[in-house]
Amino acid sequence: MALPIVGLIYIIWSAIKIYTLGFFALLRQIIQKHKAAEVKLHTGKVALVTGGTCGIGFHVSMGLVSKNVHVVMAGHSIQKGEDAITRIREEYPNAKVDFLHLDLSSFKSVQTFVAKIKARGLKVHVLVNNAGIMFAPYKETVDELESHFQVNYLSHLYLTQALIGILEDSATEDCYARVINVSSIVHNVGSLSLQSIGRRCSHCWEYSPHAAYANSKLYITLSTWYLSELYRQENQKVTVNAVHPGIVNTDLYKHVHPSIKWFLNVLAHFTYLTPSEGADTILYLALTPDVERESGWYYDNCQKHKTCQLSYSEKDIKEMFTISTDIINSKIR
């Protein structure tokens, strides 16, 4: 009986931490002035945007297209991809925009996606790892991993590493390739248990969707720093930065419990950022010359911000990265 009670406390406490942090983050967001991205045309550049067909990702795609960037939207719904292209071309008839299928719950799908990019001979100047899920019930992917862990974090890590050669070849001394990882302020309440990374749950009381989401965003933030150091040491012309897009009114909240969802819907209508505003810091990192060669940072509202205390433990971050790559390698053999 003790284990289910402890598990229930863990589940409730994880939710309390996220909503408390979210409340104070929303207050700060209301008080501070939102900064829009001011960027010039970038004709000739190519950007990949995961989750680029809806929500923040769609407005990132739209924003990039508006600056003459060739955008490849990646997503799991072909219909949403076609609809997104139609919407973009209604606004920008001459837009260079494509869609490629990508299911981040499958490493095989990531491999297929990368193979298609290579077969097209495309350069990739910007990679926006935006797609994700939030507060979803426990579910294992086809690779037998918890869904938040693989969809939000591990598949994006694999995608980035699989594309590093193309990113490097697309860069110049004057214009580095850029990787933007969409994290969240909730990484601050994530936990790093090295023994539990990638662990499957056997009982319902072992799983908190709030903790799973926060942990995935923590892994994203920590791996951003590690990759930036790795690429710097290897003299690769690729920068990697993480971003909190703000508290944004999107469909990500569909898994929120009905007891609180109605309140959040009201709050969202009056106080949350729009998806277009949520795209601004991502566009800033993707295109502005202000961050040329800046790497390993975490941005919020187009400004650098400190990350959680765990992000200063190089030993733990290195071990987390090693465990993550070991899991990937064990699944793709």
PDB file of C-alpha atoms in Angstrom, residues 178-181 220-232 238-243 291-299 304-307 311:
ATOM      1  CA  ARG A 178      22.019  27.085 -36.312  1.00  0.00           C
ATOM      2  CA  VAL A 179      20.151  24.527 -34.231  1.00  0.00           C
ATOM      3  CA  ILE A 180      17.318  25.840 -32.066  1.00  0.00           C
ATOM      4  CA  ASN A 181      15.912  23.493 -29.433  1.00  0.00           C
ATOM      5  CA  ILE A 220      16.730  19.304 -23.976  1.00  0.00           C
ATOM      6  CA  THR A 221      18.275  22.209 -22.082  1.00  0.00           C
ATOM      7  CA  LEU A 222      21.218  20.187 -20.774  1.00  0.00           C
ATOM      8  CA  SER A 223      21.937  18.522 -24.122  1.00  0.00           C
ATOM      9  CA  THR A 224      21.892  21.943 -25.798  1.00  0.00           C
ATOM     10  CA  TRP A 225      24.869  23.004 -23.733  1.00  0.00           C
ATOM     11  CA  TYR A 226      26.653  19.686 -24.239  1.00  0.00           C
ATOM     12  CA  LEU A 227      26.238  19.727 -28.026  1.00  0.00           C
ATOM     13  CA  SER A 228      27.437  23.326 -28.203  1.00  0.00           C
ATOM     14  CA  GLU A 229      30.620  22.345 -26.369  1.00  0.00           C
ATOM     15  CA  LEU A 230      31.058  19.222 -28.489  1.00  0.00           C
ATOM     16  CA  TYR A 231      30.733  21.123 -31.768  1.00  0.00           C
ATOM     17  CA  ARG A 232      33.001  23.889 -30.506  1.00  0.00           C
ATOM     18  CA  VAL A 238      27.249  24.952 -35.936  1.00  0.00           C
ATOM     19  CA  THR A 239      25.635  26.723 -32.988  1.00  0.00           C
ATOM     20  CA  VAL A 240      23.048  25.192 -30.662  1.00  0.00           C
ATOM     21  CA  ASN A 241      20.743  27.212 -28.438  1.00  0.00           C
ATOM     22  CA  ALA A 242      17.609  26.514 -26.412  1.00  0.00           C
ATOM     23  CA  VAL A 243      14.536  28.681 -26.130  1.00  0.00           C
ATOM     24  CA  VAL A 291      23.513  35.811 -32.113  1.00  0.00           C
ATOM     25  CA  GLU A 292      26.049  34.815 -34.782  1.00  0.00           C
ATOM     26  CA  ARG A 293      28.394  32.218 -33.194  1.00  0.00           C
ATOM     27  CA  GLU A 294      26.528  32.431 -29.869  1.00  0.00           C
ATOM     28  CA  SER A 295      26.068  28.860 -28.684  1.00  0.00           C
ATOM     29  CA  GLY A 296      25.005  26.870 -25.643  1.00  0.00           C
ATOM     30  CA  TRP A 297      22.632  29.511 -24.320  1.00  0.00           C
ATOM     31  CA  TYR A 298      19.017  29.526 -23.175  1.00  0.00           C
ATOM     32  CA  TYR A 299      16.830  32.365 -24.460  1.00  0.00           C
ATOM     33  CA  LYS A 304      19.707  35.202 -22.561  1.00  0.00           C
ATOM     34  CA  HIS A 305      18.469  33.746 -19.288  1.00  0.00           C
ATOM     35  CA  LYS A 306      20.018  31.558 -16.633  1.00  0.00           C
ATOM     36  CA  THR A 307      19.079  27.905 -16.546  1.00  0.00           C
ATOM     37  CA  SER A 311      22.863  22.793 -15.919  1.00  0.00           C
TER      38      SER A 311
END
